[in-house]
């Protein structure tokens, strides 16, 4: 939103007391029932399996392989699990991460957000608010406040990912049911596919615009009516699309390395752009002189819709953040790493606003598009740095925000058919199928309104997930039941669907729809109540759906908790 090699195979460990393998006979033919003692204080446990089966099987692992949430260190237990997960609900990409796979420090988590934030959409963020009449500091403050609010669900939703090592599709099973989880994950995946195609087209357009004029004026840049674009533009799009796919093909390890090493480069390039604007415009006086054109009532009527729009900007990531925090070493790492989001967003939107305002003094006109700005600056070195910077900014945002969640959703849909790689490939292909060049050229405002509005509709999913995890279950999940299709499982509910969650989801979405339809022009007018609800869609749908789910789940007694001796959780001594 799932790694290079996510596997629960047991490996030799230098500390024998942490290794189940070390407790087994080296020759599996000697005995199929090998009594062994892991500790002197613990009685012998009988392992009714062969050496090969122990080595290959996820469910028959020792409880030592799950790190404690607080420390990230393994906890050694004395019991073995005889639980066999339903193969239709698990594969290597869905299994909880092992201690060795949890290698994201706080800096890797922070780098993830730097890569997400530094991009063309964020560059526009505060500038668009200033265009609507806000003062420069009001625009930046709105962005920062929105991201401070969003930080709360990000950290809260990220907690189960780090504690249990599970992805968002698996977490969704606890509240929506083992089959009902397909509904929220596929809703999240669809908007991700749409954004993936659009971001990829933007990256391809950046390459095209920065090409020499001799190439852009060739016959290859002529429009093909049946394609809807020129062969050259389409080739740039496919080139950018392919580069992203090469990164994704390496799995979460490749994504982590990309974000980690791109972050300092993006910071340097952003700083260079700001310094250039400062020097060329003889300071930032023009930006600092921009005052608000709004009266107090007008400001507040604009502030709340703008706040909702800024929250919706990363609302999708707030849902599937466990896809990343499951690789964090500790809760401290995921919290500190994500705490920088408001700072990163505030700093980058300041750069975007400062540079855009400086273009008036430098070129005599406002140039809000960074690609066009870099083209105006010109020069071979500038072109190379521009291609590098824009490509890195777009790739780091697009892969983390729009590939991981759809890929994991497809894996959850059919673990036997999809792996993370296959899911990512299908996501990329669907991005092409959206034909983003047609969408953007026909009605850019409709596309962005639809996508942002769709993201706001995902608010009730977040409310339901948080209400279930914190209010109903008090952060206590049964890992084995998350992978079980047994009717007696904690998350089987009614045929695998939690009707309380489904009802809360529908009721949370319905009041938002009239305002959305009016926004995209399908309805000419709606009641002011629905306009207010839509302008505050994320807040309304998240809290209303979460509250309704908590009431329904409490009335139905669905406060299922894991068994005290859940074999797949650390054993408390």
Coordinates of C-alpha atoms in Angstrom, one line a residue:
X1 CA 0.0 0.0 0.0
X2 CA 3.9 -8.1 0.2
X3 CA 7.6 -8.2 0.3
X4 CA 10.4 -9.6 -1.8
X5 CA 10.1 -12.9 -0.1
X6 CA 7.5 -13.1 2.6
X7 CA 7.7 -16.6 4.0
X8 CA 7.2 -18.4 7.3
X9 CA 9.8 -21.0 6.6
X10 CA 11.8 -21.7 9.8
X11 CA 15.5 -21.0 9.4
X12 CA 18.5 -22.1 11.4
X13 CA 19.2 -19.6 14.2
X14 CA 22.4 -19.1 16.1
X15 CA 20.5 -19.3 19.4
X16 CA 19.0 -22.8 19.7
X17 CA 16.5 -21.7 22.3
X18 CA 14.8 -19.6 19.6
X19 CA 14.7 -22.2 17.0
X20 CA 12.1 -24.9 16.6
X21 CA 14.4 -26.6 14.1
X22 CA 17.1 -27.1 16.7
X23 CA 14.6 -29.1 18.8
X24 CA 14.1 -31.7 16.1
X25 CA 16.0 -34.8 15.2
X26 CA 18.4 -34.1 12.3
X27 CA 17.2 -37.2 10.5
X28 CA 13.4 -37.1 10.1
X29 CA 13.3 -40.8 9.4
X30 CA 14.3 -41.7 12.9
X31 CA 11.0 -40.7 14.4
X32 CA 7.7 -39.1 13.4
X33 CA 7.0 -38.4 17.0
X34 CA 10.0 -36.5 18.4
X35 CA 9.7 -35.6 22.1
X36 CA 11.8 -32.6 22.8
X37 CA 12.3 -30.0 25.6
X38 CA 12.7 -26.4 24.7
X39 CA 13.5 -25.3 28.3
X40 CA 14.3 -27.1 31.4
X41 CA 11.3 -25.6 33.1
X42 CA 9.0 -26.6 30.4
X43 CA 7.6 -30.1 29.9
X44 CA 8.4 -31.9 26.7
X45 CA 6.1 -31.3 23.7
X46 CA 5.3 -34.0 21.2
X47 CA 5.6 -32.8 17.6
X48 CA 3.5 -35.0 15.3
X49 CA 5.1 -34.2 12.0
X50 CA 8.1 -34.7 9.9
X51 CA 11.2 -32.5 9.7
X52 CA 10.2 -31.4 6.2
X53 CA 6.7 -30.5 7.2
X54 CA 7.9 -28.4 10.2
X55 CA 10.3 -26.6 7.9
X56 CA 7.7 -25.8 5.3
X57 CA 4.6 -25.2 7.3
X58 CA 3.4 -21.8 8.5
X59 CA 0.8 -22.9 11.0
X60 CA 3.1 -25.4 12.8
X61 CA 5.6 -22.8 13.8
X62 CA 6.5 -22.0 17.4
X63 CA 5.1 -18.9 19.0
X64 CA 8.6 -17.4 19.2
X65 CA 8.3 -16.1 15.6
X66 CA 5.9 -13.3 16.5
X67 CA 7.7 -10.2 18.0
X68 CA 6.2 -8.4 20.9
X69 CA 4.6 -5.1 19.9
X70 CA 6.4 -3.0 22.4
X71 CA 9.9 -4.2 21.9
X72 CA 10.0 -5.9 18.6
X73 CA 12.0 -8.8 20.2
X74 CA 10.9 -12.4 19.9
X75 CA 9.0 -13.9 22.8
X76 CA 9.6 -17.6 23.4
X77 CA 6.6 -19.8 24.1
X78 CA 6.3 -23.5 25.0
X79 CA 3.3 -24.5 22.9
X80 CA 3.1 -25.5 19.3
X81 CA 0.1 -24.9 17.1
X82 CA -1.8 -27.6 15.4
X83 CA -3.9 -25.1 13.5
X84 CA -4.1 -25.5 9.7
X85 CA -5.1 -22.2 8.0
X86 CA -7.6 -22.4 5.1
X87 CA -5.5 -22.2 2.0
X88 CA -8.1 -20.0 0.3
X89 CA -7.2 -17.3 2.9
X90 CA -3.5 -17.3 3.0
X91 CA -0.3 -17.4 1.0
X92 CA 3.3 -16.1 1.6
X93 CA 2.2 -12.5 0.9
X94 CA -0.7 -12.6 3.5
X95 CA 1.1 -14.3 6.3
X96 CA 2.2 -12.2 9.3
X97 CA 5.7 -10.9 8.9
X98 CA 8.5 -12.6 10.7
X99 CA 11.1 -10.8 13.0
X100 CA 13.7 -10.9 10.2
X101 CA 11.3 -9.1 7.8
X102 CA 10.5 -6.3 10.3
X103 CA 13.4 -4.1 9.3
X104 CA 11.8 -0.7 8.9
X105 CA 13.4 1.7 11.3
X106 CA 11.8 5.2 12.0
X107 CA 14.0 6.7 9.2
X108 CA 12.6 4.2 6.6
X109 CA 9.1 5.1 7.7
X110 CA 9.9 8.8 7.5
X111 CA 11.5 8.3 4.1
X112 CA 8.3 6.7 2.9
X113 CA 6.4 9.8 3.8
X114 CA 9.0 12.1 2.3
X115 CA 8.7 10.2 -1.0
X116 CA 4.9 10.4 -0.8
X117 CA 4.7 14.1 0.0
X118 CA 7.3 15.3 -2.6
X119 CA 5.2 15.3 -5.7
X120 CA 3.3 17.5 -8.2
X121 CA -0.1 17.3 -6.4
X122 CA 1.4 18.4 -3.1
X123 CA 3.3 21.2 -4.9
X124 CA -0.1 22.7 -5.9
X125 CA -1.7 22.2 -2.5
X126 CA -1.3 25.6 -0.7
X127 CA -1.1 27.5 -3.9
X128 CA -4.7 26.4 -4.8
X129 CA -5.9 27.7 -1.4
X130 CA -4.2 31.0 -2.0
X131 CA -5.9 31.3 -5.4
X132 CA -9.2 30.8 -3.6
X133 CA -8.5 33.9 -1.4
X134 CA -6.5 32.7 1.6
X135 CA -3.3 34.4 2.8
X136 CA -0.2 32.3 2.2
X137 CA 0.1 31.4 5.9
X138 CA -3.5 30.4 6.1
X139 CA -3.1 28.0 3.1
X140 CA -0.1 26.4 4.7
X141 CA -1.7 26.3 8.1
X142 CA -4.8 24.5 6.6
X143 CA -2.5 21.9 5.1
X144 CA -0.6 21.3 8.4
X145 CA -3.8 21.1 10.5
X146 CA -5.4 18.6 8.1
X147 CA -2.3 16.4 8.3
X148 CA -2.1 16.6 12.0
X149 CA -5.7 15.4 12.2
X150 CA -4.9 12.6 9.7
X151 CA -1.9 11.6 11.7
X152 CA -4.2 10.2 14.4
X153 CA -5.9 7.5 12.3
X154 CA -2.6 6.8 10.6
X155 CA -0.8 5.9 13.8
X156 CA -3.9 4.1 15.3
X157 CA -4.5 2.0 12.1
X158 CA -0.8 1.3 11.9
X159 CA -0.7 -0.2 15.4
X160 CA -2.1 -3.7 14.5
X161 CA 0.2 -3.9 11.5
X162 CA 3.3 -3.6 13.8
X163 CA 1.8 -5.6 16.6
X164 CA 0.6 -8.6 14.6
X165 CA 2.6 -8.2 11.4
X166 CA -0.6 -8.3 9.3
X167 CA -1.6 -6.3 6.2
X168 CA -4.8 -4.2 5.8
X169 CA -6.8 -7.0 4.0
X170 CA -6.1 -9.4 6.9
X171 CA -6.9 -6.7 9.5
X172 CA -10.2 -6.0 7.7
X173 CA -11.2 -9.6 8.2
X174 CA -11.5 -8.9 12.0
X175 CA -14.4 -6.4 11.5
X176 CA -15.9 -7.2 8.1
X177 CA -15.5 -11.0 8.3
X178 CA -13.1 -13.2 6.5
X179 CA -15.1 -12.9 3.2
X180 CA -16.6 -9.5 3.9
X181 CA -13.1 -8.0 3.9
X182 CA -13.1 -8.1 0.1
X183 CA -15.6 -5.2 0.1
X184 CA -13.4 -2.5 1.8
X185 CA -10.1 -3.8 0.2
X186 CA -11.5 -3.7 -3.3
X187 CA -13.0 -0.3 -2.8
X188 CA -9.6 0.9 -1.7
X189 CA -8.0 -0.9 -4.7
X190 CA -10.2 0.6 -7.3
X191 CA -9.3 4.2 -6.4
X192 CA -5.7 3.2 -6.2
X193 CA -5.8 1.8 -9.8
X194 CA -7.3 5.0 -11.1
X195 CA -4.7 7.2 -9.4
X196 CA -1.9 4.9 -10.6
X197 CA -2.8 5.5 -14.2
X198 CA -3.2 9.2 -13.7
X199 CA 0.1 9.6 -11.8
X200 CA 1.9 7.4 -14.4
X201 CA 0.6 9.7 -17.2
X202 CA 1.8 12.8 -15.3
X203 CA 5.2 11.2 -15.1
X204 CA 5.2 10.4 -18.8
X205 CA 4.1 13.9 -19.6
X206 CA 7.0 15.3 -17.6
X207 CA 9.4 13.3 -19.7
X208 CA 7.7 14.4 -22.9
X209 CA 7.7 18.1 -22.0
X210 CA 11.4 18.1 -21.2
X211 CA 12.4 16.4 -24.5
X212 CA 14.2 18.6 -27.1
X213 CA 11.9 20.5 -29.4
X214 CA 13.3 18.7 -32.4
X215 CA 11.9 15.4 -31.0
X216 CA 8.6 16.9 -29.8
X217 CA 7.9 18.4 -33.3
X218 CA 8.6 15.2 -35.2
X219 CA 5.9 13.1 -36.8
X220 CA 5.8 10.8 -33.8
X221 CA 4.2 13.6 -31.8
X222 CA 1.1 13.8 -34.1
X223 CA -2.2 12.8 -32.5
X224 CA -3.6 9.4 -33.4
X225 CA -7.4 9.7 -33.1
X226 CA -7.9 6.0 -32.4
X227 CA -5.4 6.1 -29.6
X228 CA -6.4 9.5 -28.2
X229 CA -2.8 10.7 -27.9
X230 CA 0.4 10.8 -29.9
X231 CA 2.8 7.8 -30.2
X232 CA 5.6 9.8 -28.6
X233 CA 3.5 10.7 -25.6
X234 CA 2.2 7.2 -25.2
X235 CA 5.8 5.9 -25.5
X236 CA 6.9 8.3 -22.6
X237 CA 3.9 7.0 -20.6
X238 CA 4.9 3.4 -21.2
X239 CA 8.5 4.1 -20.4
X240 CA 7.6 5.7 -17.1
X241 CA 5.1 2.9 -16.4
X242 CA 7.8 0.3 -17.0
X243 CA 10.3 1.9 -14.7
X244 CA 7.8 1.8 -11.9
X245 CA 7.0 -1.8 -12.6
X246 CA 10.6 -2.7 -12.3
X247 CA 10.7 -1.3 -8.8
X248 CA 7.5 -2.9 -7.7
X249 CA 8.7 -6.3 -9.1
X250 CA 11.3 -6.4 -6.3
X251 CA 8.5 -6.3 -3.7
X252 CA 8.4 -4.4 -0.4
X253 CA 12.2 -4.6 -0.1
X254 CA 12.6 -2.7 -3.4
X255 CA 10.0 -0.2 -2.4
X256 CA 11.7 0.4 0.9
X257 CA 15.1 1.0 -0.8
X258 CA 13.6 3.3 -3.3
X259 CA 11.9 5.5 -0.6
X260 CA 15.0 5.4 1.6
X261 CA 17.5 6.5 -1.0
X262 CA 15.2 8.9 -2.9
X263 CA 14.3 10.9 0.2
X264 CA 17.6 12.8 0.6
X265 CA 17.8 13.3 -3.2
X266 CA 14.3 14.8 -3.2
X267 CA 15.2 17.0 -0.2
X268 CA 18.3 18.4 -2.0
X269 CA 16.5 19.0 -5.3
X270 CA 13.6 20.8 -3.5
X271 CA 16.1 23.0 -1.6
X272 CA 17.9 23.9 -4.8
X273 CA 14.6 24.9 -6.4
X274 CA 13.7 27.1 -3.4
X275 CA 17.2 28.7 -3.3
X276 CA 17.0 29.4 -7.1
X277 CA 13.6 31.2 -6.6
X278 CA 14.9 33.2 -3.7
X279 CA 17.9 34.4 -5.5
X280 CA 16.2 35.2 -8.8
X281 CA 13.3 37.0 -7.2
X282 CA 15.5 38.9 -4.7
X283 CA 13.7 37.3 -1.8
X284 CA 10.2 36.1 -1.0
X285 CA 8.7 39.5 -0.5
X286 CA 6.0 38.9 -3.1
X287 CA 4.7 35.8 -1.4
X288 CA 4.9 37.3 2.1
X289 CA 2.9 40.3 0.9
X290 CA 0.0 38.2 -0.2
X291 CA -2.9 38.9 2.2
X292 CA -6.3 37.2 2.6
X293 CA -9.0 38.4 0.3
X294 CA -11.7 36.7 2.5
X295 CA -13.8 38.1 5.3
X296 CA -14.0 36.0 8.5
X297 CA -17.3 34.2 7.5
X298 CA -15.9 33.6 4.0
X299 CA -12.7 32.1 5.4
X300 CA -14.4 29.7 7.7
X301 CA -16.8 28.6 4.9
X302 CA -13.8 27.8 2.8
X303 CA -11.6 26.4 5.6
X304 CA -13.7 23.3 6.4
X305 CA -14.2 22.0 2.9
X306 CA -10.4 22.7 2.3
X307 CA -9.6 20.8 5.5
X308 CA -11.7 17.8 4.3
X309 CA -10.1 17.9 0.9
X310 CA -6.6 17.9 2.4
X311 CA -7.5 15.0 4.7
X312 CA -8.9 13.1 1.8
X313 CA -5.6 13.6 0.0
X314 CA -4.0 10.8 2.2
X315 CA -7.2 9.2 3.4
X316 CA -6.6 6.1 1.3
X317 CA -3.1 5.6 2.9
X318 CA -4.7 6.0 6.3
X319 CA -6.6 2.8 5.5
X320 CA -3.9 0.6 4.3
X321 CA -1.0 1.9 6.4
X322 CA -0.7 -1.6 8.0
X323 CA 0.7 -2.7 4.7
X324 CA 3.8 -0.7 5.6
X325 CA 3.8 -0.7 9.4
X326 CA 3.8 -4.5 9.4
X327 CA 7.5 -4.2 8.4
X328 CA 8.3 -1.7 11.2
X329 CA 10.6 -3.0 13.9
X330 CA 8.7 -1.5 16.8
X331 CA 5.7 0.7 17.6
X332 CA 8.1 3.5 18.4
X333 CA 9.5 3.3 14.9
X334 CA 6.2 3.5 13.1
X335 CA 5.0 6.4 15.4
X336 CA 8.1 8.5 15.1
X337 CA 8.4 7.8 11.4
X338 CA 4.9 8.9 10.7
X339 CA 4.9 11.9 13.0
X340 CA 6.9 13.9 10.4
X341 CA 3.9 13.9 8.0
X342 CA 2.5 17.4 9.0
X343 CA 6.1 18.8 8.9
X344 CA 6.9 17.4 5.5
X345 CA 3.6 18.5 4.0
X346 CA 3.9 22.0 5.5
X347 CA 7.5 22.4 4.3
X348 CA 6.8 21.2 0.8
X349 CA 3.7 23.2 0.3
X350 CA 5.7 26.2 1.5
X351 CA 8.2 25.5 -1.2
X352 CA 5.5 25.2 -3.9
X353 CA 3.9 28.4 -2.8
X354 CA 7.2 30.3 -2.5
X355 CA 8.4 29.2 -5.9
X356 CA 5.1 29.8 -7.7
X357 CA 4.8 33.3 -6.2
X358 CA 8.4 34.1 -7.3
X359 CA 7.7 33.3 -10.9
X360 CA 5.7 36.5 -11.2
X361 CA 8.9 38.5 -10.4
X362 CA 11.1 36.3 -12.5
X363 CA 9.1 35.7 -15.7
X364 CA 6.3 38.3 -15.4
X365 CA 3.6 35.7 -15.1
X366 CA 2.4 33.0 -12.6
X367 CA 3.7 29.5 -13.5
X368 CA 2.1 27.1 -11.1
X369 CA 3.0 23.9 -13.0
X370 CA 6.5 22.8 -11.9
X371 CA 7.1 20.9 -15.2
X372 CA 6.4 24.1 -17.2
X373 CA 8.6 26.1 -14.8
X374 CA 11.6 23.8 -15.3
X375 CA 11.1 23.9 -19.0
X376 CA 11.2 27.7 -18.9
X377 CA 14.4 27.7 -16.9
X378 CA 16.0 25.6 -19.6
X379 CA 19.6 24.3 -19.9
X380 CA 21.0 20.8 -20.2
X381 CA 21.8 20.4 -16.5
X382 CA 18.4 21.8 -15.4
X383 CA 16.7 19.3 -17.8
X384 CA 18.6 16.3 -16.4
X385 CA 17.9 17.4 -12.8
X386 CA 14.3 18.1 -13.6
X387 CA 13.7 14.6 -15.2
X388 CA 15.4 13.0 -12.2
X389 CA 13.5 15.0 -9.6
X390 CA 10.0 14.8 -11.2
X391 CA 10.5 11.1 -12.0
X392 CA 11.6 10.3 -8.4
X393 CA 8.9 12.4 -6.9
X394 CA 6.1 10.8 -9.0
X395 CA 7.4 7.2 -8.7
X396 CA 7.9 7.4 -4.9
X397 CA 4.4 8.7 -4.5
X398 CA 2.7 6.5 -7.0
X399 CA 4.2 3.2 -5.9
X400 CA 3.6 3.6 -2.2
X401 CA 0.2 5.2 -2.5
X402 CA -1.4 3.4 -5.4
X403 CA 0.3 0.0 -5.9
X404 CA 0.7 -1.7 -2.6
X405 CA -3.0 -1.5 -1.5
X406 CA -4.5 -2.8 -4.8
X407 CA -1.9 -5.5 -5.0
X408 CA -2.6 -6.7 -1.5
X409 CA -6.4 -6.5 -2.1
X410 CA -6.0 -8.8 -5.1
X411 CA -3.8 -11.2 -3.1
X412 CA -6.6 -11.3 -0.4
X413 CA -9.2 -11.9 -3.1
X414 CA -7.5 -15.1 -4.3
X415 CA -4.4 -16.1 -2.5
X416 CA -4.0 -19.2 -4.7
X417 CA -4.0 -17.1 -7.9
X418 CA -2.4 -13.8 -6.9
X419 CA 1.0 -13.0 -5.4
X420 CA 2.1 -9.5 -4.6
X421 CA 3.9 -9.3 -8.0
X422 CA 0.9 -10.5 -9.9
X423 CA -1.3 -8.1 -8.1
X424 CA 1.0 -5.2 -8.8
X425 CA 1.2 -6.2 -12.5
X426 CA -2.6 -6.3 -12.8
X427 CA -2.8 -2.9 -11.0
X428 CA -0.4 -1.4 -13.5
X429 CA -2.4 -2.9 -16.4
X430 CA -5.7 -1.6 -15.0
X431 CA -4.0 1.8 -14.8
X432 CA -3.5 1.7 -18.5
X433 CA -7.0 0.5 -19.1
X434 CA -8.3 3.6 -17.4
X435 CA -6.8 5.6 -20.3
X436 CA -5.8 8.5 -18.1
X437 CA -4.9 10.6 -21.1
X438 CA -8.5 10.6 -22.2
X439 CA -9.8 11.3 -18.7
X440 CA -7.5 14.2 -18.1
X441 CA -8.0 15.8 -21.5
X442 CA -11.8 15.4 -21.4
X443 CA -12.7 16.6 -17.9
X444 CA -9.8 17.0 -15.5
X445 CA -12.0 18.5 -12.9
X446 CA -14.4 15.6 -13.0
X447 CA -11.7 13.0 -12.6
X448 CA -10.1 14.7 -9.6
X449 CA -13.5 15.5 -8.0
X450 CA -14.5 11.9 -8.5
X451 CA -11.2 10.5 -7.1
X452 CA -11.0 12.8 -4.2
X453 CA -14.7 12.3 -3.5
X454 CA -14.3 8.5 -3.7
X455 CA -11.4 8.8 -1.2
X456 CA -13.7 10.7 1.1
X457 CA -16.3 7.9 0.9
X458 CA -13.6 5.5 2.3
X459 CA -13.9 7.3 5.6
X460 CA -16.5 4.9 7.1
X461 CA -14.2 2.0 6.5
X462 CA -11.6 3.7 8.6
X463 CA -14.1 4.4 11.3
X464 CA -15.3 0.8 11.4
X465 CA -11.8 -0.6 11.5
X466 CA -10.8 1.7 14.4
X467 CA -14.0 1.1 16.4
X468 CA -13.6 -2.6 16.1
X469 CA -9.9 -2.8 16.9
X470 CA -9.9 -0.3 19.9
X471 CA -13.4 -0.2 21.3
X472 CA -14.7 -3.8 20.6
X473 CA -11.5 -5.9 20.8
X474 CA -9.3 -3.6 22.7
X475 CA -6.3 -4.4 20.4
X476 CA -6.7 -8.1 21.0
X477 CA -6.9 -10.2 17.8
X478 CA -6.7 -14.0 17.2
X479 CA -4.2 -14.5 14.4
X480 CA -5.3 -18.1 13.8
X481 CA -8.9 -17.0 13.4
X482 CA -7.9 -14.4 10.8
X483 CA -6.8 -17.3 8.5
X484 CA -9.6 -19.7 9.4
X485 CA -12.8 -20.5 7.6
X486 CA -14.2 -22.5 10.5
X487 CA -17.8 -21.4 11.4
X488 CA -16.6 -21.4 15.0
X489 CA -13.9 -18.8 14.2
X490 CA -14.0 -15.4 15.8
X491 CA -14.3 -13.6 12.5
X492 CA -16.7 -16.0 10.6
X493 CA -19.8 -14.1 11.6
X494 CA -22.6 -14.9 9.2
X495 CA -21.1 -16.9 6.4
X496 CA -17.9 -14.9 6.5
X497 CA -19.7 -11.5 6.5
X498 CA -20.2 -9.2 9.5
X499 CA -23.6 -7.7 8.8
X500 CA -23.1 -5.0 11.4
X501 CA -20.0 -3.7 9.6
X502 CA -21.8 -3.9 6.2
X503 CA -24.8 -2.0 7.6
X504 CA -22.6 0.7 9.2
X505 CA -20.6 1.0 5.9
X506 CA -23.7 1.6 3.8
X507 CA -25.4 4.0 6.3
X508 CA -22.1 5.9 6.6
X509 CA -21.8 6.4 2.8
X510 CA -25.5 7.1 1.9
X511 CA -25.7 10.7 3.3
X512 CA -22.5 11.7 1.4
X513 CA -23.8 10.6 -2.0
X514 CA -26.2 13.5 -2.8
X515 CA -23.5 16.1 -2.2
X516 CA -21.1 14.1 -4.3
X517 CA -23.6 13.8 -7.2
X518 CA -24.2 17.6 -7.1
X519 CA -20.4 18.1 -7.0
X520 CA -19.8 16.2 -10.3
X521 CA -22.9 17.8 -11.9
X522 CA -25.3 14.8 -12.0
X523 CA -27.7 16.7 -9.7
X524 CA -28.3 20.4 -10.3
X525 CA -29.0 21.2 -6.7
X526 CA -29.4 19.4 -3.3
X527 CA -30.3 20.5 0.2
X528 CA -27.8 22.6 2.1
X529 CA -27.6 19.8 4.7
X530 CA -26.2 17.4 2.1
X531 CA -23.7 20.1 0.9
X532 CA -22.4 20.5 4.4
X533 CA -22.2 16.7 4.9
X534 CA -20.2 16.3 1.6
X535 CA -17.9 19.2 2.5
X536 CA -17.1 17.4 5.7
X537 CA -17.5 13.9 4.2
X538 CA -14.4 12.3 5.8
X539 CA -15.3 13.5 9.3
X540 CA -19.0 12.7 9.0
X541 CA -18.7 9.3 7.4
X542 CA -15.8 8.2 9.6
X543 CA -17.4 9.1 12.9
X544 CA -21.0 8.1 12.0
X545 CA -20.1 4.7 10.6
X546 CA -17.7 4.0 13.5
X547 CA -20.3 5.0 16.1
X548 CA -23.0 2.9 14.5
X549 CA -20.8 -0.1 14.2
X550 CA -19.8 0.1 17.8
X551 CA -23.4 0.2 18.9
X552 CA -24.5 -2.7 16.6
X553 CA -21.5 -4.8 17.5
X554 CA -22.0 -4.2 21.2
X555 CA -25.7 -5.1 21.0
X556 CA -24.9 -8.3 19.1
X557 CA -22.2 -9.3 21.6
X558 CA -19.5 -9.4 18.9
X559 CA -16.7 -8.6 21.4
X560 CA -14.8 -11.7 20.4
X561 CA -11.3 -11.9 21.7
X562 CA -8.5 -14.3 21.0
X563 CA -8.1 -17.3 23.2
X564 CA -5.8 -16.8 26.2
X565 CA -3.5 -19.5 24.7
X566 CA -3.6 -18.4 21.1
X567 CA -0.6 -20.4 19.7
X568 CA 0.2 -17.8 17.1
X569 CA 0.6 -15.0 19.6
X570 CA 3.6 -14.5 22.0
X571 CA 3.1 -16.4 25.2
X572 CA 3.3 -14.3 28.3
X573 CA 5.4 -15.8 31.0

